[in-house]
mmCIF file of C-alpha atoms in Angstrom:
data_model
loop_
_atom_site.group_PDB
_atom_site.id
_atom_site.type_symbol
_atom_site.label_atom_id
_atom_site.label_comp_id
_atom_site.label_asym_id
_atom_site.label_seq_id
_atom_site.Cartn_x
_atom_site.Cartn_y
_atom_site.Cartn_z
ATOM 1 C CA MET A 384 -82.644 63.347 145.171
ATOM 2 C CA GLU A 385 -79.319 64.560 146.294
ATOM 3 C CA SER A 386 -77.534 67.343 144.499
ATOM 4 C CA LYS A 387 -73.828 67.045 144.183
ATOM 5 C CA TRP A 388 -71.705 70.102 143.849
ATOM 6 C CA ILE A 389 -68.120 70.262 142.966
ATOM 7 C CA ILE A 390 -66.610 73.405 144.293
ATOM 8 C CA ILE A 391 -63.374 74.469 142.661
ATOM 9 C CA PHE A 392 -61.193 77.056 144.293
ATOM 10 C CA LEU A 393 -58.942 78.956 141.938
ATOM 11 C CA LEU A 394 -55.929 80.562 143.461
ATOM 12 C CA ILE A 395 -54.856 83.237 141.005
ATOM 13 C CA LEU A 396 -51.320 84.436 141.417
ATOM 14 C CA PRO A 397 -49.787 87.305 139.465
ATOM 15 C CA ASN A 398 -47.407 86.280 136.726
ATOM 16 C CA PRO A 399 -43.866 87.202 137.631
ATOM 17 C CA VAL A 400 -42.530 89.980 135.441
ATOM 18 C CA THR A 401 -38.890 89.827 134.513
ATOM 19 C CA ALA A 402 -36.983 92.911 135.581
ATOM 20 C CA THR A 403 -35.687 95.037 132.733
ATOM 21 C CA SER A 404 -31.894 95.155 132.546
ATOM 22 C CA GLN A 405 -31.336 95.083 128.779
ATOM 23 C CA CYS A 406 -31.900 97.381 125.798
ATOM 24 C CA GLN A 407 -35.403 97.382 124.365
ATOM 25 C CA THR A 408 -37.119 97.404 120.967
ATOM 26 C CA HIS A 409 -38.413 100.682 119.554
ATOM 27 C CA ASN A 410 -41.700 100.312 121.461
ATOM 28 C CA GLY A 411 -40.254 98.680 124.583
ATOM 29 C CA GLY A 412 -41.759 95.331 123.680
ATOM 30 C CA GLY A 413 -38.713 93.075 124.067
ATOM 31 C CA ASN A 414 -34.967 92.800 124.540
ATOM 32 C CA VAL A 415 -32.523 93.820 121.803
ATOM 33 C CA ASP A 416 -28.740 93.894 121.527
ATOM 34 C CA TRP A 417 -28.507 97.656 121.029
ATOM 35 C CA ALA A 418 -30.630 100.748 120.442
ATOM 36 C CA ILE A 419 -29.979 104.364 119.419
ATOM 37 C CA LEU A 420 -32.528 107.164 119.758
ATOM 38 C CA TYR A 421 -32.206 110.748 118.534
ATOM 39 C CA LYS A 422 -34.609 113.298 120.012
ATOM 40 C CA ALA A 423 -34.794 116.338 117.774
ATOM 41 C CA ALA A 424 -34.971 119.841 119.231
ATOM 42 C CA GLY A 425 -38.509 120.809 120.162
ATOM 43 C CA LYS A 426 -39.725 117.188 120.253
ATOM 44 C CA ASN A 427 -40.471 114.937 123.214
ATOM 45 C CA ASP A 428 -40.259 111.698 121.233
ATOM 46 C CA GLY A 429 -37.650 110.753 118.655
ATOM 47 C CA ARG A 430 -36.372 108.536 115.876
ATOM 48 C CA ILE A 431 -34.933 105.173 116.885
ATOM 49 C CA ILE A 432 -32.998 102.322 115.329
ATOM 50 C CA THR A 433 -32.271 98.991 117.024
ATOM 51 C CA ALA A 434 -30.468 95.732 116.331
ATOM 52 C CA THR A 435 -33.705 94.225 115.016
ATOM 53 C CA SER A 436 -34.799 97.096 112.758
ATOM 54 C CA VAL A 437 -33.503 97.871 109.279
ATOM 55 C CA ASN A 438 -34.352 101.571 109.247
ATOM 56 C CA TRP A 439 -34.930 104.410 111.664
ATOM 57 C CA GLN A 440 -38.468 104.405 113.075
ATOM 58 C CA GLN A 441 -40.612 106.909 114.880
ATOM 59 C CA SER A 442 -40.751 106.264 118.613
ATOM 60 C CA PRO A 443 -44.395 105.484 119.458
ATOM 61 C CA GLN A 444 -44.294 107.347 122.777
ATOM 62 C CA PRO A 445 -42.374 110.251 124.352
ATOM 63 C CA VAL A 446 -38.932 109.623 125.814
ATOM 64 C CA GLY A 447 -39.280 108.361 129.373
ATOM 65 C CA ASN A 448 -42.654 106.684 128.866
ATOM 66 C CA ARG A 449 -42.062 103.058 129.787
ATOM 67 C CA ASN A 450 -45.161 101.968 127.869
ATOM 68 C CA GLY A 451 -44.194 102.385 124.254
ATOM 69 C CA ASN A 452 -40.692 103.872 124.372
ATOM 70 C CA SER A 453 -37.461 101.890 124.179
ATOM 71 C CA PHE A 454 -35.497 103.931 126.697
ATOM 72 C CA GLY A 455 -38.434 104.529 129.009
ATOM 73 C CA LYS A 456 -38.830 100.749 129.270
ATOM 74 C CA ALA A 457 -35.087 100.086 129.621
ATOM 75 C CA LEU A 458 -34.973 102.482 132.570
ATOM 76 C CA GLU A 459 -38.211 101.438 134.268
ATOM 77 C CA HIS A 460 -36.351 99.994 137.256
ATOM 78 C CA VAL A 461 -34.196 103.077 137.570
ATOM 79 C CA ALA A 462 -37.443 104.879 138.396
ATOM 80 C CA VAL A 463 -39.052 102.023 140.367
ATOM 81 C CA ALA A 464 -36.992 99.732 142.611
ATOM 82 C CA ASP A 465 -36.726 96.057 141.718
ATOM 83 C CA PRO A 466 -34.531 93.452 143.460
ATOM 84 C CA ASN A 467 -33.471 92.070 140.071
ATOM 85 C CA ALA A 468 -32.350 95.371 138.551
ATOM 86 C CA LYS A 469 -29.603 97.405 140.220
ATOM 87 C CA PHE A 470 -27.801 100.342 138.694
ATOM 88 C CA VAL A 471 -25.148 103.050 138.741
ATOM 89 C CA ALA A 472 -26.248 106.524 137.599
ATOM 90 C CA TYR A 473 -23.770 109.283 136.727
ATOM 91 C CA ASN A 474 -24.287 112.777 135.363
ATOM 92 C CA ASN A 475 -22.215 115.956 135.474
ATOM 93 C CA LYS A 476 -25.489 117.774 136.242
ATOM 94 C CA PRO A 477 -27.294 115.357 138.546
ATOM 95 C CA PRO A 478 -31.019 115.763 139.261
ATOM 96 C CA ASN A 479 -32.075 117.859 142.245
ATOM 97 C CA ALA A 480 -28.577 119.301 142.635
ATOM 98 C CA VAL A 481 -27.573 122.958 142.343
ATOM 99 C CA GLY A 482 -24.078 124.381 141.969
ATOM 100 C CA VAL A 483 -22.310 121.057 141.432
ATOM 101 C CA GLN A 484 -18.944 121.538 139.719
ATOM 102 C CA THR A 485 -17.186 118.783 137.780
ATOM 103 C CA ASN A 486 -14.783 118.652 134.856
ATOM 104 C CA SER A 487 -16.464 115.559 133.441
ATOM 105 C CA ASN A 488 -19.251 115.827 130.890
ATOM 106 C CA SER A 489 -20.245 112.150 131.136
ATOM 107 C CA LYS A 490 -23.853 111.048 131.543
ATOM 108 C CA GLY A 491 -25.087 107.473 131.700
ATOM 109 C CA ILE A 492 -26.462 104.416 133.462
ATOM 110 C CA LEU A 493 -24.944 100.988 134.134
ATOM 111 C CA ILE A 494 -27.678 98.492 135.014
ATOM 112 C CA MET A 495 -27.462 94.791 135.881
ATOM 113 C CA ASP A 496 -29.442 91.869 137.254
ATOM 114 C CA PRO A 497 -27.561 90.724 140.398
ATOM 115 C CA THR A 498 -29.325 87.350 140.500
ATOM 116 C CA PRO A 499 -26.465 84.767 140.621
ATOM 117 C CA ALA A 500 -27.807 82.571 137.818
ATOM 118 C CA THR A 501 -28.536 85.495 135.481
ATOM 119 C CA ASP A 502 -26.117 87.309 133.156
ATOM 120 C CA SER A 503 -27.969 90.450 132.091
ATOM 121 C CA ALA A 504 -26.695 94.033 131.923
ATOM 122 C CA ALA A 505 -26.829 97.190 129.845
ATOM 123 C CA TRP A 506 -24.948 100.454 129.426
ATOM 124 C CA ILE A 507 -26.950 103.534 128.500
ATOM 125 C CA ILE A 508 -25.130 106.695 127.426
ATOM 126 C CA HIS A 509 -27.032 109.938 126.909
ATOM 127 C CA THR A 510 -26.735 113.728 126.805
ATOM 128 C CA VAL A 511 -29.561 114.891 129.099
ATOM 129 C CA PRO A 512 -28.728 116.929 132.237
ATOM 130 C CA GLY A 513 -30.626 115.803 135.326
ATOM 131 C CA PHE A 514 -31.569 112.455 133.782
ATOM 132 C CA PRO A 515 -32.946 110.333 135.311
ATOM 133 C CA LYS A 516 -34.052 110.804 138.885
ATOM 134 C CA ALA A 517 -33.073 107.682 140.786
ATOM 135 C CA LEU A 518 -35.975 105.660 142.185
ATOM 136 C CA GLN A 519 -38.458 108.425 141.415
ATOM 137 C CA ALA A 520 -41.139 108.774 138.775
ATOM 138 C CA TYR A 521 -39.412 110.187 135.725
ATOM 139 C CA THR A 522 -40.585 112.957 133.440
ATOM 140 C CA PHE A 523 -38.369 114.416 130.754
ATOM 141 C CA PRO A 524 -36.994 117.806 131.920
ATOM 142 C CA ALA A 525 -39.178 120.502 130.368
ATOM 143 C CA GLU A 526 -36.195 122.757 129.692
ATOM 144 C CA GLU A 527 -34.499 120.016 127.656
ATOM 145 C CA ILE A 528 -37.370 119.500 125.195
ATOM 146 C CA ALA A 529 -36.166 122.517 123.217
ATOM 147 C CA LYS A 530 -32.777 120.836 122.719
ATOM 148 C CA GLY A 531 -31.665 117.861 120.689
ATOM 149 C CA HIS A 532 -30.484 114.817 122.628
ATOM 150 C CA LEU A 533 -28.962 111.433 121.909
ATOM 151 C CA PHE A 534 -29.449 108.095 123.692
ATOM 152 C CA VAL A 535 -27.369 104.951 123.097
ATOM 153 C CA CYS A 536 -28.003 101.575 124.747
ATOM 154 C CA LEU A 537 -25.755 98.504 124.588
ATOM 155 C CA THR A 538 -26.840 95.162 126.046
ATOM 156 C CA ILE A 539 -23.706 93.591 127.530
ATOM 157 C CA LYS A 540 -22.475 90.597 129.463
ATOM 158 C CA GLU A 541 -21.865 91.362 133.121
ATOM 159 C CA GLU A 542 -18.155 90.676 132.636
ATOM 160 C CA GLN A 543 -18.025 93.879 130.551
ATOM 161 C CA LEU A 544 -19.048 96.046 133.500
ATOM 162 C CA ASP A 545 -15.517 96.211 134.876
ATOM 163 C CA VAL A 546 -14.056 97.088 131.467
ATOM 164 C CA ILE A 547 -16.491 99.984 131.154
ATOM 165 C CA ALA A 548 -15.777 101.048 134.729
ATOM 166 C CA HIS A 549 -12.068 101.218 133.876
ATOM 167 C CA ALA A 550 -12.804 103.580 130.998
ATOM 168 C CA LEU A 551 -15.109 105.680 133.170
ATOM 169 C CA ARG A 552 -12.481 106.044 135.876
ATOM 170 C CA ILE A 553 -10.355 108.080 133.474
ATOM 171 C CA VAL A 554 -13.122 110.626 132.871
ATOM 172 C CA ARG A 555 -14.136 110.664 136.550
ATOM 173 C CA PRO A 556 -17.919 110.919 136.192
ATOM 174 C CA LEU A 557 -20.075 112.234 139.005
ATOM 175 C CA VAL A 558 -21.886 109.160 140.361
ATOM 176 C CA TYR A 559 -25.064 110.340 142.082
ATOM 177 C CA HIS A 560 -26.649 106.945 142.803
ATOM 178 C CA HIS A 561 -25.745 103.278 142.956
ATOM 179 C CA ASP A 562 -27.400 100.312 144.613
ATOM 180 C CA ILE A 563 -25.383 97.425 143.180
ATOM 181 C CA PRO A 564 -24.807 94.851 145.959
ATOM 182 C CA ALA A 565 -21.390 94.806 147.628
ATOM 183 C CA THR A 566 -20.753 91.233 146.484
ATOM 184 C CA GLU A 567 -21.024 92.367 142.854
ATOM 185 C CA VAL A 568 -18.948 95.506 143.419
ATOM 186 C CA ASN A 569 -16.130 93.819 145.339
ATOM 187 C CA SER A 570 -15.589 91.256 142.585
ATOM 188 C CA ARG A 571 -14.950 94.045 140.068
ATOM 189 C CA PRO A 572 -11.934 96.172 141.100
ATOM 190 C CA ASN A 573 -12.463 98.965 138.569
ATOM 191 C CA LEU A 574 -16.145 99.266 139.407
ATOM 192 C CA LYS A 575 -15.246 99.363 143.086
ATOM 193 C CA ASN A 576 -12.681 102.118 142.502
ATOM 194 C CA LEU A 577 -15.134 104.068 140.364
ATOM 195 C CA LEU A 578 -17.822 103.990 143.037
ATOM 196 C CA ASN A 579 -15.290 104.856 145.754
ATOM 197 C CA GLY A 580 -14.108 107.880 143.788
ATOM 198 C CA ASP A 581 -10.644 106.445 143.116
ATOM 199 C CA SER A 582 -9.244 107.281 139.684
ATOM 200 C CA ASN A 583 -5.977 106.612 137.956
ATOM 201 C CA VAL A 584 -4.699 109.953 136.679
ATOM 202 C CA LEU A 585 -1.284 108.711 135.638
ATOM 203 C CA PRO A 586 -0.381 108.517 131.939
ATOM 204 C CA PRO A 587 -1.846 107.494 129.596
ATOM 205 C CA LEU A 588 -4.295 110.368 129.945
ATOM 206 C CA THR A 589 -6.330 108.986 127.058
ATOM 207 C CA ILE A 590 -7.277 105.320 126.741
ATOM 208 C CA SER A 591 -9.479 103.116 124.602
ATOM 209 C CA LYS A 592 -11.216 99.941 125.702
ATOM 210 C CA GLY A 593 -12.943 97.364 123.537
ATOM 211 C CA ILE A 594 -16.279 95.897 124.582
ATOM 212 C CA LYS A 595 -18.927 93.875 122.748
ATOM 213 C CA THR A 596 -22.658 93.469 123.017
ATOM 214 C CA ALA A 597 -24.213 90.335 124.462
ATOM 215 C CA GLU A 598 -25.507 88.674 121.287
ATOM 216 C CA ASN A 599 -23.411 86.152 119.374
ATOM 217 C CA PRO A 600 -21.586 87.443 117.376
ATOM 218 C CA GLY A 601 -22.846 90.834 118.624
ATOM 219 C CA ILE A 602 -21.160 94.095 117.732
ATOM 220 C CA LYS A 603 -17.858 95.462 118.941
ATOM 221 C CA ALA A 604 -17.635 98.925 120.459
ATOM 222 C CA ILE A 605 -14.581 100.988 121.372
ATOM 223 C CA VAL A 606 -14.855 103.243 124.414
ATOM 224 C CA PHE A 607 -12.537 106.260 124.316
ATOM 225 C CA SER A 608 -11.787 108.091 127.544
ATOM 226 C CA LYS A 609 -9.895 111.307 128.143
ATOM 227 C CA SER A 610 -8.709 112.550 131.511
ATOM 228 C CA GLU A 611 -9.471 116.122 132.562
ATOM 229 C CA LYS A 612 -5.694 116.675 132.639
ATOM 230 C CA SER A 613 -5.254 115.634 129.037
ATOM 231 C CA GLY A 614 -4.792 118.546 126.655
ATOM 232 C CA TYR A 615 -5.633 116.431 123.620
ATOM 233 C CA GLU A 616 -8.612 117.538 121.540
ATOM 234 C CA MET A 617 -10.803 114.420 121.630
ATOM 235 C CA PHE A 618 -11.988 114.189 118.039
ATOM 236 C CA LYS A 619 -8.947 115.430 116.108
ATOM 237 C CA ARG A 620 -6.099 114.141 118.262
ATOM 238 C CA VAL A 621 -7.632 110.921 119.562
ATOM 239 C CA LEU A 622 -10.576 109.506 117.615
ATOM 240 C CA SER A 623 -9.595 110.396 114.053
ATOM 241 C CA ARG A 624 -6.012 109.165 114.540
ATOM 242 C CA LYS A 625 -7.115 105.957 116.208
ATOM 243 C CA LEU A 626 -9.837 105.148 113.703
ATOM 244 C CA LYS A 627 -8.011 106.637 110.688
ATOM 245 C CA LYS A 628 -11.339 107.873 109.361
ATOM 246 C CA ASP A 629 -13.110 111.135 108.725
ATOM 247 C CA LEU A 630 -15.735 111.703 111.390
ATOM 248 C CA LYS A 631 -19.182 113.195 111.593
ATOM 249 C CA VAL A 632 -19.621 114.313 115.181
ATOM 250 C CA TRP A 633 -22.810 115.135 117.102
ATOM 251 C CA THR A 634 -22.112 117.153 120.226
ATOM 252 C CA THR A 635 -23.942 119.542 122.518
ATOM 253 C CA ARG A 636 -20.948 121.572 123.582
ATOM 254 C CA ASP A 637 -17.509 120.764 122.183
ATOM 255 C CA THR A 638 -16.344 123.602 119.941
ATOM 256 C CA LYS A 639 -13.153 121.866 118.793
ATOM 257 C CA LEU A 640 -14.436 119.136 116.542
ATOM 258 C CA LYS A 641 -11.882 118.965 113.756
ATOM 259 C CA ALA A 642 -8.420 120.091 112.739
ATOM 260 C CA HIS A 643 -9.801 123.443 111.572
ATOM 261 C CA ALA A 644 -12.654 123.999 113.932
ATOM 262 C CA LEU A 645 -11.626 127.507 115.021
ATOM 263 C CA ARG A 646 -12.999 130.270 112.877
ATOM 264 C CA ILE A 647 -11.722 133.806 113.122
ATOM 265 C CA VAL A 648 -14.761 134.946 115.080
ATOM 266 C CA ARG A 649 -16.442 131.529 115.429
ATOM 267 C CA PRO A 650 -20.089 132.521 114.966
ATOM 268 C CA LEU A 651 -22.770 130.126 116.114
ATOM 269 C CA VAL A 652 -24.583 129.086 112.944
ATOM 270 C CA TYR A 653 -28.000 127.839 114.023
ATOM 271 C CA HIS A 654 -29.591 127.498 110.578
ATOM 272 C CA HIS A 655 -28.696 127.431 106.917
ATOM 273 C CA ASP A 656 -30.528 126.114 103.901
ATOM 274 C CA ILE A 657 -28.301 127.296 101.060
ATOM 275 C CA PRO A 658 -28.208 124.593 98.356
ATOM 276 C CA ALA A 659 -25.100 122.416 98.186
ATOM 277 C CA THR A 660 -24.354 123.620 94.642
ATOM 278 C CA GLU A 661 -24.081 127.184 95.922
ATOM 279 C CA VAL A 662 -22.092 126.218 99.008
ATOM 280 C CA ASN A 663 -19.593 124.001 97.186
ATOM 281 C CA SER A 664 -18.707 126.784 94.756
ATOM 282 C CA ARG A 665 -17.712 129.081 97.643
ATOM 283 C CA PRO A 666 -14.849 127.518 99.644
ATOM 284 C CA ASN A 667 -14.937 129.946 102.567
ATOM 285 C CA LEU A 668 -18.697 129.636 102.947
ATOM 286 C CA LYS A 669 -18.336 125.859 102.805
ATOM 287 C CA ASN A 670 -15.645 125.937 105.503
ATOM 288 C CA LEU A 671 -17.773 128.203 107.675
ATOM 289 C CA LEU A 672 -20.814 125.924 107.470
ATOM 290 C CA ASN A 673 -18.673 122.827 108.011
ATOM 291 C CA GLY A 674 -16.954 124.420 110.993
ATOM 292 C CA ASP A 675 -13.573 124.479 109.215
ATOM 293 C CA SER A 676 -11.265 127.487 109.502
ATOM 294 C CA SER A 677 -7.588 128.316 109.533
ATOM 295 C CA VAL A 678 -6.208 128.603 113.060
ATOM 296 C CA LEU A 679 -2.923 130.059 111.888
ATOM 297 C CA PRO A 680 -2.006 133.740 112.339
ATOM 298 C CA PRO A 681 -3.120 136.373 111.569
ATOM 299 C CA LEU A 682 -5.514 136.278 114.493
ATOM 300 C CA THR A 683 -7.091 139.513 113.266
ATOM 301 C CA ILE A 684 -8.065 140.092 109.654
ATOM 302 C CA SER A 685 -9.985 142.603 107.580
ATOM 303 C CA LYS A 686 -11.928 141.951 104.405
ATOM 304 C CA GLY A 687 -13.422 144.452 101.988
ATOM 305 C CA ILE A 688 -16.933 144.007 100.621
ATOM 306 C CA LYS A 689 -19.251 146.228 98.563
ATOM 307 C CA THR A 690 -23.007 146.709 98.339
ATOM 308 C CA ALA A 691 -24.845 145.610 95.186
ATOM 309 C CA ALA A 692 -25.767 148.960 93.628
ATOM 310 C CA SER A 693 -23.409 150.746 91.273
ATOM 311 C CA PRO A 694 -21.233 152.375 92.455
ATOM 312 C CA GLY A 695 -22.441 151.124 95.855
ATOM 313 C CA ILE A 696 -20.548 151.617 99.088
ATOM 314 C CA LYS A 697 -17.518 149.795 100.369
ATOM 315 C CA ALA A 698 -17.442 148.203 103.803
ATOM 316 C CA THR A 699 -14.545 146.713 105.719
ATOM 317 C CA VAL A 700 -15.247 143.664 107.876
ATOM 318 C CA PHE A 701 -12.881 143.240 110.831
ATOM 319 C CA SER A 702 -12.571 139.861 112.546
ATOM 320 C CA LYS A 703 -10.617 138.889 115.633
ATOM 321 C CA GLY A 704 -9.853 135.335 116.715
ATOM 322 C CA GLU A 705 -10.540 134.281 120.277
ATOM 323 C CA LYS A 706 -6.811 133.712 120.775
ATOM 324 C CA SER A 707 -5.969 137.273 119.796
ATOM 325 C CA GLY A 708 -5.119 139.445 122.779
ATOM 326 C CA TYR A 709 -5.638 142.623 120.788
ATOM 327 C CA GLU A 710 -8.301 145.022 122.061
ATOM 328 C CA MET A 711 -10.533 145.295 119.007
ATOM 329 C CA PHE A 712 -11.285 148.994 118.873
ATOM 330 C CA LYS A 713 -8.041 150.573 120.079
ATOM 331 C CA ARG A 714 -5.471 148.112 118.746
ATOM 332 C CA VAL A 715 -7.153 147.054 115.509
ATOM 333 C CA ILE A 716 -9.850 149.294 114.061
ATOM 334 C CA SER A 717 -8.527 152.739 115.042
ATOM 335 C CA ARG A 718 -5.033 151.915 113.778
ATOM 336 C CA LYS A 719 -6.367 150.537 110.538
ATOM 337 C CA LEU A 720 -8.684 153.473 109.866
ATOM 338 C CA MET A 721 -6.432 156.101 111.456
ATOM 339 C CA LYS A 722 -9.516 157.795 112.891
ATOM 340 C CA ASP A 723 -10.982 158.529 116.281
ATOM 341 C CA LEU A 724 -13.992 156.291 116.908
ATOM 342 C CA LYS A 725 -17.348 156.530 118.606
ATOM 343 C CA VAL A 726 -18.299 153.022 119.633
ATOM 344 C CA TRP A 727 -21.648 151.525 120.631
ATOM 345 C CA THR A 728 -21.286 148.204 122.414
ATOM 346 C CA THR A 729 -23.361 146.079 124.776
ATOM 347 C CA ARG A 730 -20.519 144.430 126.642
ATOM 348 C CA ASP A 731 -16.930 145.417 125.836
ATOM 349 C CA SER A 732 -15.530 147.363 128.788
ATOM 350 C CA LYS A 733 -12.177 148.055 127.124
ATOM 351 C CA LEU A 734 -12.986 150.620 124.480
ATOM 352 C CA LYS A 735 -9.951 152.893 124.686
#
């Protein structure tokens, strides 16, 4: 009796994985039109909202983890090379660089799929110095965990790349890596100029450009750019006038946020939990906590206060604005008190 065997050879090939060049869901599980993530100070994950979510959600994984984090997944081919994902990375404090000086504060990534038949791209804007290392395994900078950071991703059509590049040319970002093929660069004059370091510094020194996300109808976004030679305060003189709206601004550094953002001494308020009912009944306290203050002269003032006991003691509080050229002790306090002074100070070298 003959045995018959059928031998089947299975050739198992890996499934091709599409390169990531679009914004991702909160857990990095699929493409979305846009995504915004806020990483609170002291946290390595964050709260995220996307085009497909109704409310803010907790990010399942730390920022930078491509398995379970929206932005970690969106940037996976910034860390690991892929022929179908090419990018431009810019940052005023690029990774692995010391002593770099630039007047731009811009940080971001432009990423695209250069495959001719594919129209896939994204623009990621963020606030993290040294982020990310190009074509290297990425870990979130340890020194930045203590700080709050913001990440914004917009999925765009590739035709929008040149519009964004035009806006970026005004702010002259420091491009520390790009591997977009020459055929793609040469067909986009503003992108080409940006990557070559050419920038138009002629008026207007502030511009706005409209872009939209890839979905239909998608969302419209306005990109505002300010040249380093522009003296305009970005929020008060540009954004609020253009949008004709009051603004709530999140920033890591800009101390001129509104029309009255200069206080007399401009203290850095890092915490307050006074109830709104108490704050609203005290206009100067409200202005202080909101960052509002008169920038008109006098640039030095004095205010009298008194301790709680009866009769208590009186104290005079002297304040000097940053624009005041007066030497505080000699020109202000000694003249006001008409007394010789003994001064203890940690830094002021002009005491007399």
